[in-house]
Coordinates of C-alpha atoms in Angstrom, one line a residue:
Chain A
M1381 CA 27.3 -3.9 8.2
A1382 CA 30.2 -2.4 6.2
T1383 CA 28.6 -3.3 2.9
P1384 CA 24.8 -3.3 3.5
L1385 CA 23.9 -3.6 -0.2
V1386 CA 25.4 -5.4 -3.1
V1387 CA 24.1 -5.3 -6.6
S1388 CA 25.4 -7.8 -9.1
E1389 CA 24.8 -8.3 -12.8
V1390 CA 21.4 -6.7 -12.7
A1391 CA 19.6 -6.2 -16.0
K1392 CA 16.5 -4.3 -16.8
G1393 CA 14.4 -3.6 -19.9
F1394 CA 10.9 -2.7 -20.8
V1395 CA 8.6 -4.5 -23.3
M1396 CA 6.1 -2.0 -24.6
H1397 CA 3.1 -4.2 -25.5
L1398 CA 1.1 -1.3 -26.6
R1399 CA 3.7 -0.5 -29.2
G1400 CA 3.9 -3.9 -30.9
G1401 CA 6.1 -5.5 -28.2
L1402 CA 8.9 -3.0 -28.7
K1403 CA 11.8 -3.9 -26.5
L1404 CA 13.6 -1.2 -24.7
P1405 CA 16.8 -2.4 -22.9
V1406 CA 17.7 0.0 -20.1
V1407 CA 20.7 -1.4 -18.3
E1408 CA 22.6 -4.6 -18.0
D1409 CA 25.5 -6.0 -15.9
V1410 CA 24.8 -3.4 -13.2
S1411 CA 27.3 -4.3 -10.4
F1412 CA 28.3 -2.1 -7.4
S1413 CA 28.0 -2.1 -3.7
L1414 CA 27.2 0.5 -1.1
K1415 CA 29.4 1.2 2.0
A1416 CA 28.1 2.2 5.4
G1417 CA 28.8 5.8 6.1
K1418 CA 29.5 6.7 2.4
C1419 CA 27.4 8.4 -0.2
A1420 CA 27.6 6.9 -3.7
V1421 CA 26.3 9.0 -6.6
L1422 CA 24.9 7.6 -9.9
G1423 CA 26.4 9.6 -12.7
G1424 CA 25.5 9.8 -16.4
P1425 CA 23.2 11.7 -18.8
S1426 CA 19.4 11.6 -18.7
G1427 CA 18.1 8.4 -19.9
A1428 CA 21.1 6.4 -18.9
G1429 CA 19.0 4.5 -16.4
K1430 CA 19.9 6.2 -13.1
S1431 CA 16.3 6.4 -11.8
S1432 CA 15.6 2.9 -13.1
I1433 CA 18.4 1.6 -10.9
L1434 CA 17.1 3.4 -7.8
K1435 CA 13.6 2.1 -8.5
M1436 CA 14.9 -1.5 -8.8
L1437 CA 16.6 -1.2 -5.5
Y1438 CA 13.4 0.1 -3.9
G1439 CA 11.2 -2.6 -5.6
N1440 CA 9.2 -0.2 -7.8
Y1441 CA 10.6 -1.7 -10.9
G1442 CA 11.0 -5.4 -11.5
V1443 CA 14.4 -6.9 -12.2
D1444 CA 15.0 -9.1 -15.3
A1445 CA 18.3 -10.7 -14.2
G1446 CA 20.9 -10.5 -11.4
Q1447 CA 20.8 -10.0 -7.7
I1448 CA 20.2 -7.2 -5.3
I1449 CA 21.4 -8.4 -1.9
V1450 CA 20.5 -6.4 1.1
Q1451 CA 21.2 -7.0 4.8
H1452 CA 17.8 -7.0 6.5
R1453 CA 17.2 -8.1 10.1
G1454 CA 20.5 -9.8 10.2
T1455 CA 19.9 -12.0 7.1
L1456 CA 20.6 -11.5 3.4
V1457 CA 17.6 -10.9 1.2
D1458 CA 17.6 -10.9 -2.6
L1459 CA 15.3 -8.0 -3.5
A1460 CA 15.3 -9.1 -7.1
R1461 CA 13.2 -12.1 -6.1
A1462 CA 11.7 -11.2 -2.7
A1463 CA 8.0 -11.6 -2.1
P1464 CA 6.0 -8.3 -1.8
R1465 CA 5.7 -8.8 1.9
V1466 CA 9.4 -9.0 2.3
V1467 CA 10.0 -5.9 0.1
L1468 CA 7.6 -4.0 2.3
A1469 CA 9.4 -5.0 5.5
V1470 CA 12.7 -4.0 3.9
R1471 CA 11.2 -0.6 3.1
R1472 CA 9.9 -0.2 6.6
E1473 CA 13.2 -1.1 8.3
T1474 CA 16.1 -1.1 6.0
I1475 CA 15.8 1.0 2.9
G1476 CA 14.5 4.5 2.8
Y1477 CA 13.7 6.5 -0.3
V1478 CA 13.3 10.2 -1.1
S1479 CA 11.5 10.3 -4.4
Q1480 CA 11.5 13.2 -6.8
F1481 CA 7.8 13.9 -6.3
L1482 CA 5.5 13.7 -3.4
R1483 CA 2.6 11.4 -3.8
T1484 CA 0.0 13.3 -1.7
V1485 CA -2.7 11.6 0.2
P1486 CA -6.0 13.6 0.6
R1487 CA -6.6 15.1 4.1
V1488 CA -3.3 14.0 5.7
S1489 CA -1.3 17.0 7.1
A1490 CA 2.3 17.7 6.1
L1491 CA 3.4 16.9 9.7
D1492 CA 1.7 13.5 9.6
V1493 CA 3.0 12.8 6.1
V1494 CA 6.5 13.3 7.5
A1495 CA 5.8 11.3 10.7
E1496 CA 4.2 8.4 8.9
P1497 CA 7.3 6.2 8.3
L1498 CA 8.0 6.2 12.0
T1499 CA 4.4 5.5 13.1
A1500 CA 4.1 2.8 10.4
A1501 CA 7.1 1.1 11.9
G1502 CA 5.3 1.1 15.3
G1503 CA 6.8 4.3 16.7
D1504 CA 5.1 6.5 19.2
R1505 CA 2.9 9.1 17.4
D1506 CA 3.8 12.1 19.5
A1507 CA 7.5 11.4 19.4
A1508 CA 7.3 10.9 15.6
R1509 CA 5.5 14.3 15.3
D1510 CA 8.2 16.0 17.4
R1511 CA 10.9 14.6 15.1
A1512 CA 8.8 15.6 12.0
A1513 CA 8.4 19.1 13.4
A1514 CA 12.1 19.4 14.0
L1515 CA 12.9 18.4 10.4
L1516 CA 10.3 20.7 8.8
E1517 CA 11.7 23.5 10.9
R1518 CA 15.2 22.8 9.7
L1519 CA 14.0 22.7 6.1
N1520 CA 12.4 26.1 6.7
L1521 CA 8.8 25.0 5.9
P1522 CA 6.6 27.7 7.3
K1523 CA 4.8 26.5 10.5
T1524 CA 1.4 27.6 9.1
L1525 CA 1.7 24.8 6.5
W1526 CA 2.4 22.0 8.9
S1527 CA -1.2 21.2 9.6
L1528 CA -2.3 21.4 5.9
P1529 CA -2.3 18.5 3.4
P1530 CA 0.6 19.2 1.0
A1531 CA -1.5 18.8 -2.2
T1532 CA -1.7 22.5 -2.7
F1533 CA 1.9 23.3 -1.7
S1534 CA 4.4 24.6 -4.2
G1535 CA 6.9 22.3 -5.8
G1536 CA 9.7 23.3 -3.5
E1537 CA 7.5 23.0 -0.4
Q1538 CA 6.3 19.5 -1.4
Q1539 CA 9.9 18.6 -2.1
R1540 CA 10.9 19.6 1.5
V1541 CA 8.0 17.6 2.9
N1542 CA 9.3 14.7 0.9
I1543 CA 12.8 15.1 2.1
A1544 CA 11.8 15.3 5.7
R1545 CA 9.7 12.2 5.3
G1546 CA 12.7 10.4 3.8
F1547 CA 15.3 11.6 6.3
I1548 CA 13.1 11.0 9.5
T1549 CA 13.8 7.3 9.7
D1550 CA 17.0 5.5 10.9
H1551 CA 17.2 3.2 7.9
P1552 CA 20.7 1.9 7.3
I1553 CA 20.3 2.5 3.6
L1554 CA 18.9 5.7 2.0
L1555 CA 18.1 6.2 -1.7
L1556 CA 17.9 9.8 -2.9
D1557 CA 16.3 10.7 -6.3
E1558 CA 17.3 14.3 -6.9
P1559 CA 16.3 15.6 -3.5
T1560 CA 17.6 19.1 -4.2
A1561 CA 15.9 19.5 -7.6
S1562 CA 13.6 22.4 -6.7
L1563 CA 15.3 23.9 -3.7
D1564 CA 16.9 27.3 -3.1
A1565 CA 20.5 27.6 -2.0
V1566 CA 19.7 27.8 1.7
N1567 CA 17.6 24.6 1.7
R1568 CA 20.1 22.8 -0.6
Q1569 CA 22.7 23.4 2.1
V1570 CA 20.3 21.9 4.7
V1571 CA 20.0 18.8 2.6
I1572 CA 23.8 18.6 2.2
D1573 CA 24.1 18.8 6.0
L1574 CA 21.4 16.2 6.5
I1575 CA 23.3 13.8 4.2
A1576 CA 26.5 14.5 6.1
E1577 CA 24.8 13.6 9.4
K1578 CA 23.4 10.4 7.8
K1579 CA 27.0 9.4 6.8
Q1580 CA 28.2 10.2 10.3
A1581 CA 25.5 7.8 11.6
G1582 CA 26.8 5.1 9.3
V1583 CA 24.0 5.1 6.8
A1584 CA 24.9 4.0 3.2
L1585 CA 23.5 6.5 0.7
L1586 CA 22.9 6.2 -3.0
G1587 CA 21.7 9.3 -4.9
I1588 CA 21.1 11.0 -8.1
F1589 CA 22.0 14.7 -8.1
H1590 CA 21.9 16.9 -11.2
D1591 CA 23.2 19.8 -9.2
Q1592 CA 27.0 19.8 -9.5
D1593 CA 27.6 21.7 -6.3
V1594 CA 25.6 19.3 -4.3
R1595 CA 27.2 16.3 -6.0
E1596 CA 30.7 17.5 -5.2
A1597 CA 29.7 18.2 -1.6
V1598 CA 28.2 14.8 -0.8
A1599 CA 29.8 12.2 -3.2
D1600 CA 32.3 9.7 -1.9
M1601 CA 32.3 7.8 -5.1
V1602 CA 30.6 8.1 -8.5
I1603 CA 29.1 5.1 -10.2
D1604 CA 29.2 5.7 -14.0
V1605 CA 25.8 4.4 -15.3
T1606 CA 26.9 4.6 -18.9
S1607 CA 29.1 1.6 -18.3
F1608 CA 25.9 -0.4 -17.7
A1609 CA 24.5 0.5 -21.2
P1610 CA 23.1 -2.5 -23.0
K1611 CA 25.5 -3.8 -25.6
R1612 CA 23.9 -3.8 -29.1
V1613 CA 22.6 -7.2 -29.9
A1614 CA 22.3 -8.1 -33.5
A1615 CA 18.6 -8.3 -34.3
Chain B
M720 CA 2.9 6.0 0.1
N721 CA 2.2 2.6 1.6
A722 CA 0.2 1.8 4.7
H723 CA 2.2 -0.4 7.0
V724 CA 1.9 -4.2 7.4
S725 CA 1.7 -5.0 11.1
S726 CA 4.6 -6.8 12.6
R727 CA 2.3 -9.7 13.3
A728 CA 2.6 -10.5 9.6
D729 CA 5.3 -13.0 10.5
D730 CA 2.9 -15.4 12.1
G731 CA 2.1 -16.9 8.8
P732 CA -0.8 -16.5 6.4
L733 CA -4.4 -15.9 7.5
L734 CA -6.1 -17.1 4.3
R735 CA -5.1 -19.6 1.7
V736 CA -6.8 -19.8 -1.7
S737 CA -5.9 -22.8 -3.8
S738 CA -6.9 -23.2 -7.4
V739 CA -10.3 -21.7 -7.0
S740 CA -12.5 -21.8 -10.2
K741 CA -16.1 -20.9 -10.7
S742 CA -18.0 -21.5 -13.9
Y743 CA -21.5 -20.6 -14.8
G744 CA -22.3 -23.4 -17.2
A745 CA -20.0 -23.0 -20.1
R746 CA -19.0 -19.5 -19.1
T747 CA -16.0 -18.9 -16.8
G748 CA -16.3 -16.7 -13.8
C749 CA -12.8 -17.2 -12.4
E750 CA -10.3 -19.8 -13.2
D751 CA -7.5 -21.4 -11.2
V752 CA -6.8 -18.6 -8.7
S753 CA -4.4 -19.2 -5.9
F754 CA -2.9 -16.8 -3.4
E755 CA -2.2 -16.3 0.3
L756 CA -3.1 -13.4 2.4
W757 CA -1.1 -12.5 5.6
P758 CA -2.4 -10.6 8.6
G759 CA -2.3 -6.9 8.1
E760 CA -2.0 -7.2 4.3
V761 CA -4.2 -5.4 1.9
L762 CA -4.7 -7.1 -1.5
A763 CA -6.3 -5.2 -4.3
V764 CA -8.0 -7.2 -7.1
V765 CA -8.2 -5.1 -10.2
G766 CA -9.6 -5.6 -13.7
E767 CA -12.4 -4.4 -15.9
S768 CA -16.1 -5.3 -15.5
G769 CA -16.5 -9.0 -16.3
S770 CA -12.9 -9.9 -15.5
G771 CA -14.1 -12.2 -12.7
K772 CA -13.0 -10.2 -9.7
T773 CA -16.3 -10.0 -8.0
T774 CA -16.9 -13.7 -8.6
L775 CA -13.6 -14.4 -7.0
L776 CA -14.4 -12.2 -4.0
N777 CA -17.7 -14.0 -3.5
C778 CA -16.1 -17.4 -3.8
I779 CA -13.5 -16.7 -1.1
S780 CA -15.9 -14.9 1.2
S781 CA -18.3 -17.9 1.3
R782 CA -21.0 -16.1 -0.6
L783 CA -20.7 -18.3 -3.7
L784 CA -19.7 -22.0 -3.9
P785 CA -16.7 -22.4 -6.2
T786 CA -16.8 -25.1 -8.8
S787 CA -13.5 -26.4 -7.7
G788 CA -10.5 -25.4 -5.4
S789 CA -10.3 -24.7 -1.7
V790 CA -10.3 -21.8 0.6
S791 CA -8.7 -22.2 4.1
Y792 CA -8.8 -19.7 6.9
R793 CA -6.7 -19.6 10.1
M794 CA -9.2 -19.2 13.0
R795 CA -8.6 -17.2 16.1
D796 CA -7.6 -20.4 17.9
Q797 CA -4.9 -20.8 15.2
T798 CA -6.6 -23.9 13.7
W799 CA -6.9 -24.0 9.9
R800 CA -10.4 -24.6 8.6
E801 CA -11.5 -25.2 5.1
L802 CA -14.4 -22.8 4.4
Y803 CA -16.6 -25.2 2.4
R804 CA -16.2 -28.0 4.9
M805 CA -17.7 -25.9 7.7
S806 CA -21.3 -26.0 8.5
E807 CA -23.5 -23.2 7.2
A808 CA -23.9 -22.0 10.8
E809 CA -20.2 -21.9 11.4
R810 CA -19.7 -19.9 8.2
R811 CA -22.4 -17.5 9.1
F812 CA -20.8 -17.0 12.5
L813 CA -17.4 -16.3 10.9
M814 CA -19.0 -13.7 8.6
R815 CA -20.7 -12.0 11.5
T816 CA -17.6 -11.9 13.8
D817 CA -14.1 -12.4 12.3
W818 CA -14.9 -11.2 8.8
G819 CA -16.5 -8.1 7.3
F820 CA -18.0 -7.5 3.9
V821 CA -18.3 -4.0 2.6
H822 CA -20.6 -3.8 -0.4
Q823 CA -20.5 -1.3 -3.2
N824 CA -24.1 -0.4 -2.5
P825 CA -24.5 0.4 1.2
A826 CA -28.1 -0.7 1.0
D827 CA -26.9 -4.3 0.5
G828 CA -24.9 -4.2 3.7
L829 CA -27.1 -2.1 5.9
R830 CA -30.6 -2.5 7.2
M831 CA -32.1 0.6 5.9
T832 CA -35.1 0.8 8.1
V833 CA -33.5 0.5 11.5
S834 CA -31.4 3.3 13.2
A835 CA -27.7 3.9 12.5
G836 CA -27.0 2.8 16.1
A837 CA -28.9 -0.4 15.7
N838 CA -27.1 -1.1 12.5
V839 CA -23.8 -1.0 14.3
G840 CA -25.1 -2.6 17.5
E841 CA -26.6 -5.6 15.7
R842 CA -23.2 -7.1 14.9
L843 CA -22.2 -6.7 18.6
M844 CA -25.4 -8.5 19.7
A845 CA -24.6 -11.2 17.2
I846 CA -21.4 -12.0 19.2
G847 CA -23.3 -12.0 22.5
D848 CA -23.1 -8.5 23.8
R849 CA -26.4 -7.9 25.6
H850 CA -25.7 -4.8 27.6
Y851 CA -27.7 -1.9 26.1
G852 CA -25.4 0.8 27.5
N853 CA -22.3 -0.9 26.3
I854 CA -23.7 -1.4 22.8
R855 CA -24.9 2.2 22.5
S856 CA -21.6 3.6 23.7
T857 CA -19.6 1.4 21.4
A858 CA -21.9 2.4 18.5
I859 CA -21.4 6.1 19.3
D860 CA -17.6 5.5 19.4
W861 CA -17.7 3.8 16.0
L862 CA -19.9 6.4 14.5
G863 CA -17.3 9.0 15.6
R864 CA -14.5 7.0 14.1
V865 CA -16.2 7.0 10.7
E866 CA -17.0 10.7 11.2
I867 CA -20.8 10.5 11.7
D868 CA -22.1 12.9 14.4
A869 CA -23.4 11.2 17.6
D870 CA -26.7 13.0 17.2
R871 CA -27.4 11.0 14.1
I872 CA -27.4 7.7 16.0
D873 CA -31.2 7.3 16.0
D874 CA -31.7 8.2 12.4
E875 CA -32.3 5.6 9.8
P876 CA -29.6 5.2 7.0
R877 CA -32.4 6.1 4.5
A878 CA -31.9 9.6 5.7
F879 CA -28.1 9.5 5.1
S880 CA -26.2 10.7 2.1
G881 CA -24.4 8.0 0.0
G882 CA -21.0 8.8 1.6
M883 CA -22.5 8.6 5.1
R884 CA -24.2 5.3 4.4
Q885 CA -20.9 3.9 3.2
R886 CA -19.1 5.1 6.3
L887 CA -21.9 3.5 8.4
Q888 CA -21.5 0.3 6.6
I889 CA -17.8 0.3 7.4
A890 CA -18.5 1.0 11.1
R891 CA -21.0 -1.9 11.1
N892 CA -18.4 -4.2 9.7
L893 CA -15.5 -3.1 11.9
V894 CA -17.3 -3.0 15.3
T895 CA -16.6 -6.6 16.0
S896 CA -12.9 -6.2 15.3
P897 CA -12.7 -8.6 12.4
R898 CA -9.4 -9.8 11.2
L899 CA -10.3 -9.9 7.5
V900 CA -12.5 -7.6 5.5
F901 CA -13.7 -8.0 2.0
M902 CA -14.6 -4.9 0.0
D903 CA -16.3 -4.8 -3.3
E904 CA -15.8 -1.4 -5.0
P905 CA -16.0 0.4 -1.6
T906 CA -15.8 3.9 -3.2
G907 CA -17.8 3.1 -6.4
G908 CA -20.7 5.5 -7.0
L909 CA -19.5 8.2 -4.7
D910 CA -18.5 11.8 -5.6
V911 CA -14.8 12.3 -6.0
S912 CA -14.5 14.4 -2.8
V913 CA -16.6 11.9 -0.8
Q914 CA -14.4 9.1 -2.2
A915 CA -11.2 10.9 -1.0
R916 CA -12.6 11.2 2.5
L917 CA -13.7 7.6 2.6
L918 CA -10.4 6.4 1.2
D919 CA -8.4 8.3 3.8
L920 CA -10.6 7.0 6.5
L921 CA -10.3 3.4 5.3
R922 CA -6.5 3.8 4.9
G923 CA -6.2 5.0 8.5
L924 CA -8.5 2.3 10.0
V925 CA -6.9 -0.5 8.1
A926 CA -3.4 0.6 9.3
D927 CA -4.5 1.3 12.9
L928 CA -6.4 -2.0 13.3
G929 CA -3.8 -4.1 11.4
L930 CA -6.6 -5.5 9.2
A931 CA -6.2 -7.9 6.4
A932 CA -8.3 -6.9 3.5
I933 CA -9.2 -7.9 0.0
V934 CA -10.4 -4.9 -2.0
V935 CA -12.0 -5.4 -5.4
T936 CA -11.8 -2.2 -7.5
H937 CA -11.5 -1.1 -11.1
D938 CA -10.0 2.1 -9.9
L939 CA -6.2 1.9 -9.9
A940 CA -5.9 5.0 -7.8
V941 CA -7.9 3.3 -5.0
A942 CA -5.6 0.3 -5.3
R943 CA -2.5 2.5 -5.1
L944 CA -3.7 4.3 -2.0
L945 CA -5.1 1.3 -0.1
S946 CA -3.3 -1.8 -1.0
H947 CA 0.1 -3.4 -0.5
R948 CA -0.2 -6.0 -3.2
M949 CA -2.2 -6.3 -6.4
M950 CA -3.7 -9.0 -8.6
V951 CA -4.7 -8.1 -12.1
M952 CA -7.5 -10.2 -13.6
K953 CA -8.6 -10.7 -17.1
D954 CA -11.1 -13.2 -18.5
G955 CA -11.3 -14.9 -15.1
R956 CA -7.6 -15.4 -14.7
V957 CA -4.9 -13.7 -12.7
I958 CA -2.5 -12.4 -15.3
E959 CA -0.2 -10.3 -13.1
T960 CA 0.5 -10.0 -9.5
G961 CA 3.0 -8.2 -7.2
L962 CA 3.7 -5.3 -5.0
T963 CA 1.2 -2.6 -5.8
D964 CA 3.7 0.1 -6.9
R965 CA 5.7 -2.4 -8.9
V966 CA 2.6 -3.4 -10.8
L967 CA 1.6 0.2 -11.4
D968 CA 5.1 1.6 -12.1
D969 CA 6.4 -1.3 -14.1
P970 CA 3.5 -3.3 -15.5
R971 CA 4.7 -6.3 -17.4
E972 CA 1.6 -7.8 -19.1
A973 CA 0.0 -6.2 -22.2
Y974 CA -3.3 -5.9 -20.5
T975 CA -1.8 -4.3 -17.3
Q976 CA 0.0 -1.8 -19.5
L977 CA -3.2 -1.0 -21.2
L978 CA -5.0 -0.5 -17.8
V979 CA -2.2 1.7 -16.4
S980 CA -1.9 3.8 -19.6
S981 CA -5.7 4.4 -19.6
I982 CA -5.6 6.3 -16.3
L983 CA -6.7 9.9 -16.9
Q984 CA -4.1 12.4 -15.7
V985 CA -5.5 15.4 -13.8

C-alpha cells in the first residue's frame, strides 16, 4: 500500500448548457500519485482547479478522461469509471473527505454527525460515540453543543464538527478541502497534529490549504495545479 | 452526507428493470427504462410533473402493466421471478409482505376508519400472525419508531395530522420487514418542519433496516438527503443517472442543469 492512489491523464471541463453550451475546460493531463504516510498539497491560485481535482477523486465530479486508480479491498478500482455502488463502498472504507462546508441534516446531533461514518461502516454505536466525543473534545467544541444539531452553529464550530467527522475513520486515504479555513490558531494547531498522526498511521493525505503556516507544517510535497491548465485550443 | 449501503449489497441485485415502456395510446408514459437496484440501495427518481416518474414507479411496483419490457425480482428464497409472469395472488402477497408502497397522500395507503394499531397490525395478520398480544405490542413498537405516542394506538388516522398520518403509513409498510419500499413523493404536501422530521426518520429507518428503496420526488433536497443514486427523467426517458451527489454537484445534461439551478437557496 505504498502508493494507494494514482491519478493519470485526468481531464475535466464543464459544459454550461444554460449559457448556450459554453465549454469551460478546468484541468487536463492531471497526473500524480499519493504515498502512504505522506501529505501532498495541491498548490495554485483560486480557480486553478484544486477543488475540482479533490471532487473528482471523491466522485462528486465526473471525469471526462483519464484514470483514478485506487487500492480498495485489495483490488484496483478506477474511480473515473466505477459504478455508484462501488464509489460509495470506496468512500465507506478507503477514501475519507473533509469538505469545506458541513452539510447539516435536520435533527441529528453533532456527536452523531461525527460518529456516523463509523456506524455507517457497521461499527458499534457506543464506541463510535466515544471516539466522536474524544475528537470534539480535542477540537475544543463546547460540550453543551454536542447534543445539538449543528445547523445553528457558527462557521468555525461547524468546521470543527466537519473535521472530526472526517478524521474519525481509519481510511487509508484522506482528502482535505481547506480544513483550517475558519479556525483560530489553537484549533489550527490541533488539525496540524491530527494530520501528523494520520501520517504516522500510514494514511495518504491530499489537501488544499490556503493558510501558509499550515501548508508548511504538513506538506511533504506540493502538486502544482497550474501545470494542469488546459492548453489553448484553436477554436 | 450519505446513508450507508449495507454490506449485503455484494450479494447481487434485488430488482432488475429491463426496457420498461408504458404508453397511453399515442402518449408516452415512460420509455425504455432499464436499471438494477441492489439491497440497501436507495434510488431517487427525479423530474418535473409529467416526466413519467410516477408511471415508472407504478410499472415496477406491479400497480400498472407496462406496454413492454420486464421487471424481475429476487425473492427471499433467492429465485428470480418475473413480476408480470406471477399470478395476481402471488403479486399481491409480495406487495403485502416483502414490498412496501408509501403514497404521497396517506389516505391512499391507510384505512382511515380503523384504528392506528389496526392499520399496522393488518399487514402482520396478512403474513399469518394471529396472536393479538404480539400484534398489539409490535404495533406499539412501530408507532414508537415513527414517533407516534402509544396512547394514540386506538385513534383513527382521520384524527391525525398530515405528518402523523404519513408516519403511520410508513409504520404500516415497514412492520413486515420488507426488503424493497416504493415511495411516491413521501414528503409532498407536508409543512417544511414536518418534512424535515419525516426525512430524518426515513433516513434513519432506511439505514438501520438496510432497505432498498425507490423514491420518486421532484424535490432535489429530498433526493440529496435520502438517496445514494439518482435517475433524472424527462419526457418519459431517463436522461441522466449516477451517484446522487455527482448528479447534483456536476450535472451533465441541459435539463439536469436547469433543475439544479432552479433550486431556491435559503
